[in-house]
XYZ file of C-alpha atoms in Angstrom:
445
model
C 0.001 -0.017 -0.053
C 1.355 3.437 -0.951
C 1.320 6.221 1.656
C 0.587 9.791 0.453
C 1.028 12.976 2.294
C -1.524 15.577 1.182
C -0.495 18.336 3.475
C 0.961 21.607 2.371
C 3.521 23.429 4.411
C 1.840 25.525 7.132
C -1.693 24.087 6.538
C -3.662 21.562 8.535
C -3.894 17.931 7.371
C -6.433 17.385 4.661
C -8.279 14.126 5.388
C -11.367 12.383 3.913
C -13.205 13.326 7.019
C -12.788 17.113 6.559
C -12.776 17.132 2.658
C -15.422 19.630 1.586
C -15.161 18.418 -1.888
C -16.159 14.870 -0.892
C -19.133 16.084 0.963
C -20.335 18.250 -1.957
C -20.387 15.604 -4.574
C -23.911 15.111 -6.163
C -26.272 12.211 -5.249
C -26.773 9.265 -7.609
C -30.489 9.033 -8.787
C -31.809 5.581 -8.032
C -35.369 6.347 -8.538
C -37.164 3.690 -10.674
C -34.254 1.281 -10.879
C -35.992 -2.023 -11.289
C -32.958 -4.173 -12.197
C -29.361 -4.059 -11.002
C -26.286 -6.314 -11.391
C -23.498 -5.843 -9.105
C -20.062 -7.245 -10.087
C -17.135 -8.029 -7.545
C -13.636 -8.970 -8.467
C -13.136 -10.738 -5.035
C -15.434 -11.685 -2.203
C -15.895 -8.665 0.085
C -15.612 -6.041 -2.809
C -19.390 -6.060 -3.268
C -20.031 -5.320 0.514
C -17.129 -2.820 0.931
C -17.928 -0.800 -2.098
C -21.769 -1.188 -2.671
C -23.216 -3.285 0.262
C -25.415 -0.445 1.629
C -26.573 0.523 -1.902
C -27.530 -3.144 -2.643
C -29.558 -3.153 0.603
C -31.292 0.092 -0.338
C -32.118 -1.230 -3.759
C -33.497 -4.343 -2.399
C -35.679 -2.425 0.092
C -37.043 -0.403 -2.919
C -38.044 -3.588 -4.684
C -35.204 -3.837 -7.167
C -34.255 -7.279 -8.641
C -30.497 -7.562 -7.822
C -27.851 -10.115 -9.137
C -24.596 -10.276 -7.297
C -21.741 -11.832 -9.335
C -18.184 -12.384 -8.036
C -15.367 -13.146 -10.593
C -12.994 -14.941 -8.259
C -13.032 -16.646 -4.826
C -10.109 -14.523 -3.482
C -7.893 -17.634 -2.967
C -4.769 -15.578 -3.109
C -5.722 -13.145 -0.284
C -3.083 -14.885 2.150
C -0.371 -16.387 -0.213
C 1.872 -17.157 2.735
C -0.678 -18.609 5.117
C 0.685 -21.651 7.190
C -2.908 -22.647 8.030
C -4.759 -22.470 4.729
C -4.073 -23.643 1.332
C -5.475 -21.809 -1.735
C -8.210 -24.481 -2.012
C -9.285 -24.270 1.538
C -9.274 -20.471 1.461
C -11.400 -20.334 -1.519
C -14.034 -22.643 0.178
C -13.955 -20.330 3.288
C -14.386 -17.215 1.199
C -17.178 -18.815 -0.893
C -19.236 -19.406 2.194
C -18.329 -15.872 3.679
C -19.686 -14.366 0.528
C -22.923 -16.344 0.494
C -23.655 -15.303 4.116
C -22.741 -11.669 3.494
C -24.876 -11.385 0.216
C -27.826 -13.022 2.129
C -27.656 -10.053 4.653
C -27.344 -7.251 2.084
C -30.002 -8.721 -0.141
C -32.222 -9.578 2.774
C -32.257 -13.126 1.680
C -33.629 -12.440 -1.734
C -30.551 -13.410 -3.918
C -27.681 -15.770 -3.677
C -24.268 -14.724 -5.287
C -23.174 -16.050 -8.509
C -19.564 -17.467 -8.621
C -17.460 -17.437 -11.686
C -14.642 -18.993 -9.905
C -11.920 -17.464 -12.171
C -8.323 -17.265 -11.010
C -7.693 -14.631 -8.262
C -5.093 -12.249 -9.721
C -5.367 -13.613 -13.244
C -8.641 -12.228 -14.703
C -8.732 -11.825 -18.436
C -10.915 -10.104 -20.814
C -11.513 -13.312 -22.686
C -12.752 -15.271 -19.644
C -15.107 -12.453 -18.584
C -16.665 -11.770 -21.990
C -19.470 -14.259 -21.929
C -20.668 -14.069 -18.273
C -20.506 -10.363 -18.472
C -22.478 -10.051 -21.659
C -25.139 -12.518 -20.271
C -25.551 -10.525 -17.024
C -25.740 -7.154 -18.911
C -28.230 -8.558 -21.201
C -30.409 -9.570 -18.354
C -30.195 -6.255 -16.688
C -30.900 -4.376 -19.897
C -34.374 -5.831 -19.934
C -35.282 -3.474 -17.013
C -37.033 -0.215 -17.539
C -34.334 1.550 -15.495
C -31.420 -0.884 -15.395
C -28.136 -0.260 -13.529
C -24.735 -2.050 -13.607
C -22.388 -1.720 -10.642
C -18.790 -2.776 -10.672
C -15.250 -2.050 -9.230
C -13.456 1.027 -10.685
C -11.453 0.897 -13.761
C -8.788 2.972 -12.229
C -8.687 1.438 -8.763
C -5.137 0.303 -8.868
C -5.771 -3.496 -8.654
C -5.500 -5.481 -11.982
C -8.639 -7.712 -11.322
C -10.674 -4.661 -10.450
C -9.640 -2.873 -13.580
C -10.049 -5.669 -16.038
C -13.472 -6.557 -14.711
C -14.588 -2.825 -14.749
C -13.293 -2.421 -18.325
C -15.389 -5.440 -19.575
C -18.597 -4.388 -17.630
C -18.213 -0.726 -18.788
C -17.928 -1.742 -22.396
C -20.886 -4.137 -22.250
C -23.049 -1.770 -20.366
C -22.126 1.076 -22.644
C -23.103 -0.897 -25.798
C -26.390 -1.998 -24.221
C -27.312 1.625 -23.211
C -27.104 0.474 -19.520
C -26.235 3.081 -16.927
C -22.913 1.881 -15.176
C -21.417 3.076 -11.974
C -18.113 1.966 -10.518
C -17.057 1.744 -6.822
C -13.565 2.517 -5.629
C -11.798 0.235 -3.007
C -8.163 0.797 -3.001
C -8.429 4.483 -4.254
C -9.470 5.472 -0.723
C -5.866 4.635 0.334
C -3.757 6.162 -2.445
C -6.134 8.863 -3.697
C -6.033 12.582 -2.646
C -9.009 14.088 -0.813
C -8.614 17.386 -2.717
C -8.563 15.640 -6.202
C -11.641 13.666 -6.768
C -12.373 11.622 -9.905
C -14.543 13.305 -12.476
C -18.109 11.885 -12.327
C -17.969 11.051 -8.549
C -21.412 10.710 -7.082
C -22.769 9.264 -3.832
C -25.589 7.189 -2.401
C -26.948 8.157 1.094
C -27.401 5.248 3.349
C -30.113 4.889 6.073
C -29.209 3.312 9.429
C -30.713 0.258 8.302
C -28.562 0.091 5.144
C -25.520 0.893 7.227
C -26.412 -1.861 9.778
C -26.798 -4.488 7.098
C -23.480 -3.526 5.532
C -21.743 -3.885 8.828
C -23.308 -7.260 9.411
C -22.275 -8.445 6.053
C -18.738 -7.296 6.521
C -18.540 -9.420 9.715
C -19.309 -12.448 7.580
C -16.112 -11.749 5.629
C -14.178 -13.066 8.845
C -11.077 -14.139 6.821
C -10.557 -10.507 5.717
C -11.578 -8.511 8.823
C -9.962 -10.719 11.327
C -6.525 -12.608 11.306
C -6.761 -16.267 10.208
C -4.373 -17.133 13.133
C -1.800 -15.550 15.138
C 0.921 -17.043 12.922
C 2.922 -14.911 10.405
C 1.186 -14.844 7.000
C -2.302 -14.945 8.582
C -2.548 -11.278 9.447
C -5.761 -9.270 9.120
C -6.152 -7.690 5.733
C -8.931 -5.269 6.365
C -7.953 -3.602 9.560
C -9.541 -0.598 11.219
C -7.524 1.946 9.234
C -9.022 0.470 6.075
C -12.584 -0.246 7.199
C -13.035 3.283 8.363
C -13.461 4.328 4.624
C -16.415 2.064 4.344
C -18.260 3.117 7.556
C -19.534 6.366 6.232
C -23.271 7.269 5.859
C -22.826 7.195 2.182
C -21.227 5.064 -0.641
C -19.346 6.645 -3.543
C -19.327 5.750 -7.218
C -17.853 6.990 -10.319
C -20.168 7.437 -13.404
C -19.119 5.567 -16.616
C -19.505 7.452 -19.898
C -22.079 5.332 -21.857
C -21.525 4.405 -25.461
C -23.001 7.216 -27.319
C -24.508 5.385 -30.292
C -27.157 3.263 -28.447
C -28.032 6.092 -26.029
C -28.593 8.715 -28.639
C -30.200 6.351 -31.214
C -32.754 5.573 -28.417
C -33.200 9.291 -27.520
C -33.710 10.378 -31.154
C -36.104 7.397 -31.717
C -38.258 8.206 -28.791
C -38.776 11.959 -29.848
C -38.674 13.701 -33.112
C -36.867 16.754 -31.435
C -35.457 15.519 -28.122
C -33.405 18.767 -27.493
C -36.159 21.157 -28.742
C -33.591 22.645 -31.182
C -36.436 23.975 -33.448
C -38.769 25.430 -30.731
C -36.547 26.434 -27.744
C -35.532 30.026 -27.408
C -32.418 28.891 -25.676
C -31.341 26.731 -28.639
C -32.129 29.518 -31.212
C -30.269 32.226 -29.246
C -27.359 30.079 -28.447
C -26.809 29.225 -32.072
C -27.204 32.812 -33.054
C -24.701 33.888 -30.422
C -22.132 31.252 -31.580
C -22.386 32.270 -35.255
C -22.034 35.932 -34.389
C -19.024 35.249 -32.300
C -17.078 33.534 -35.129
C -13.973 35.689 -35.794
C -14.238 35.236 -39.545
C -17.008 35.427 -41.984
C -15.949 32.432 -44.117
C -14.056 29.162 -43.371
C -13.050 26.980 -46.336
C -12.861 23.690 -44.462
C -14.699 22.947 -41.147
C -15.734 20.104 -38.892
C -18.918 20.109 -36.790
C -18.666 17.417 -33.992
C -21.939 16.312 -32.530
C -24.369 17.634 -35.173
C -27.528 15.887 -33.885
C -30.291 16.693 -36.238
C -28.354 19.437 -37.953
C -29.832 22.713 -36.653
C -26.399 24.399 -35.936
C -24.991 22.560 -39.040
C -27.385 24.307 -41.344
C -26.484 27.734 -40.003
C -22.740 26.876 -40.013
C -23.017 25.800 -43.661
C -23.570 29.512 -44.654
C -20.169 30.386 -43.307
C -18.175 27.366 -44.608
C -16.876 26.097 -47.934
C -17.063 22.398 -47.229
C -18.370 21.110 -43.843
C -18.057 17.726 -42.507
C -20.913 17.065 -39.738
C -20.237 14.173 -37.419
C -22.535 12.340 -34.964
C -22.732 9.032 -32.985
C -26.391 8.560 -33.755
C -27.567 7.172 -37.072
C -31.038 8.192 -36.316
C -30.056 11.799 -35.587
C -27.999 11.794 -38.849
C -31.067 10.711 -40.791
C -32.929 13.739 -39.417
C -30.029 16.023 -40.142
C -29.899 14.730 -43.764
C -33.671 15.546 -44.245
C -33.127 18.999 -42.908
C -30.072 19.833 -45.142
C -31.862 18.268 -48.140
C -34.998 20.372 -47.454
C -32.793 23.622 -47.215
C -30.999 22.694 -50.388
C -27.475 22.723 -48.639
C -25.012 20.721 -50.747
C -21.904 21.602 -49.006
C -22.191 19.387 -45.913
C -21.035 15.752 -45.749
C -22.598 13.898 -42.820
C -20.569 11.209 -41.152
C -21.292 8.560 -38.454
C -18.399 8.392 -35.913
C -18.048 7.898 -32.139
C -15.362 10.213 -31.079
C -12.503 10.330 -30.245
C -12.138 6.543 -31.009
C -13.231 6.893 -34.682
C -11.400 10.048 -35.541
C -10.397 10.296 -39.164
C -6.801 10.926 -39.779
C -7.751 12.823 -42.923
C -9.252 15.520 -40.780
C -6.244 17.793 -40.856
C -5.538 21.509 -41.621
C -9.114 22.423 -40.767
C -10.098 26.132 -40.564
C -12.942 25.648 -38.167
C -13.829 22.982 -35.643
C -17.153 23.361 -33.652
C -17.754 21.116 -30.592
C -21.141 22.045 -29.354
C -23.156 20.295 -26.675
C -21.186 17.089 -26.855
C -17.993 17.346 -24.683
C -19.710 16.198 -21.582
C -20.720 12.973 -23.288
C -17.179 11.843 -23.075
C -15.221 10.506 -20.097
C -12.553 12.837 -18.724
C -10.052 10.736 -20.726
C -11.950 10.802 -23.757
C -12.424 14.438 -23.648
C -8.719 15.078 -23.216
C -8.057 12.967 -26.292
C -10.602 14.654 -28.317
C -9.218 18.030 -27.393
C -5.780 16.970 -28.346
C -7.033 15.645 -31.710
C -8.938 18.933 -32.447
C -6.025 21.080 -31.535
C -3.578 19.107 -33.869
C -6.159 19.190 -36.763
C -6.484 23.008 -36.803
C -4.636 24.907 -39.456
C -2.217 27.598 -38.343
C -4.898 30.183 -38.498
C -7.847 27.870 -37.679
C -10.339 28.246 -34.832
C -11.856 25.833 -32.338
C -15.307 26.591 -31.016
C -16.616 25.010 -27.780
C -20.295 25.694 -26.793
C -21.917 23.832 -23.868
C -24.853 23.946 -21.443
C -23.697 24.962 -17.969
C -26.082 23.228 -15.771
C -25.594 19.590 -14.385
C -25.762 16.724 -16.868
C -27.492 13.841 -15.406
C -25.715 10.416 -15.484
C -22.717 11.564 -17.395
C -19.170 12.146 -15.809
C -18.601 15.689 -16.862
C -20.635 18.885 -17.209
C -20.066 21.997 -19.316
C -17.803 23.743 -16.869
C -15.559 20.772 -16.653
C -15.279 20.675 -20.530
C -14.364 24.303 -20.687
C -12.081 24.240 -17.695
C -9.973 21.513 -19.255
C -9.703 23.529 -22.650
C -8.470 26.651 -20.644
C -5.653 24.613 -19.056
C -4.168 23.813 -22.605
C -0.907 25.842 -23.168
C -1.140 25.080 -26.800
C -4.594 26.873 -27.156
C -5.092 30.692 -26.996
C -8.506 31.891 -26.076
C -9.768 34.569 -28.568
C -13.457 34.801 -27.531
C -15.053 34.110 -24.175
C -18.834 34.380 -23.604
C -20.430 33.052 -20.479
C -23.837 33.403 -19.140
C -26.171 31.462 -16.834
C -27.234 28.885 -19.350
C -24.279 28.242 -21.703
C -20.628 29.057 -22.395
C -18.901 29.788 -25.636
C -15.150 29.757 -26.015
C -13.243 30.152 -29.180
C -9.478 29.220 -29.506
C -6.700 29.401 -31.880
C -3.470 27.361 -31.777
C -0.943 29.050 -29.667
C 1.881 30.311 -31.942
C 5.543 29.923 -31.046
C 6.828 32.640 -28.694
C 3.657 32.916 -26.941
C 3.162 31.614 -23.423
């Protein structure tokens, strides 16, 4: 375990207990969740990270499956009293007893019995796909898993598989940290951190369940190699009146295909005064009247695309939703606009290397549908694709974005940190923000 000192000279020690940032994270909305699947890499992960939340869901009538990938047989590799086989049997029963408590007897855990410390994507693909397909049948499904950046290989491999499968099925996915509480910094929280408040009943169930994981919360024996693994200094992180999760960024294609299929105009782009005024302000803010080559990222049904087309020689408009692109094509055809090429792509992963030397790139109302890592990559790709005199336009709603890791302020804040971008235009008001950048020329700071 790595020790971190978060103190600054002359300042009091910053701890999780007095972290204002931690207390201020938003609440995860669990209203209406009718199916949930909870994945654990090892027995006790489910109780430590999500035991109280599972109990809360069960009390609300949610159908919950708990799946554990390994039996944790390597928790005490130097034990003089237990072999791996005997420890796997112990932990198998401990998890059965713990899950019986947090699910109030309504669900038994499902054991994949894969090697502890040796999880692979190949071994996880089928069971994860089956469980996600089951939960996706709910009206408000939820997938819960260990965190993809937790610092333990098993936690991260499992999380990556579940995140990918849930995203492709348009299932909301949240991830719970375990080891991050020990190496993370109270003043530097992960993007997309949310919390679930726990009642006294939920907390009591979680504590009772933890007691059943006796091989982890108490020594196996007094002999060397049988030491306690989850001592008081570790358990204190899981005794709070809330549990914390990190929102996963869903796969944009299934999410937005569904959104655009359920409503002809899901964002009210043709009727909302906000939408009309925002587009007019963006167009009026462009430093140049005409841009020979441009890229419109996240074009949706093409309302902004149609206005940009009047100021662009050739415009490529990109969206992750085929349904939205169909509506954009109909709009552009109706208006007789022939200088726009529509393209399906999920960015940044499907960025076209041919998008270079662009005179204008517009990223409007789409940055917060990325993870923090995806947004960083997309910003870098956009910056490199600009011509020397090109402009990058960012325009985003400034209010909270439900169930996505980022919001508009996060998106624009990250761009302002870039030393290779120089901001030319800054427009901020209560509802939206527009920033326009040029590539920083040599000699500038």
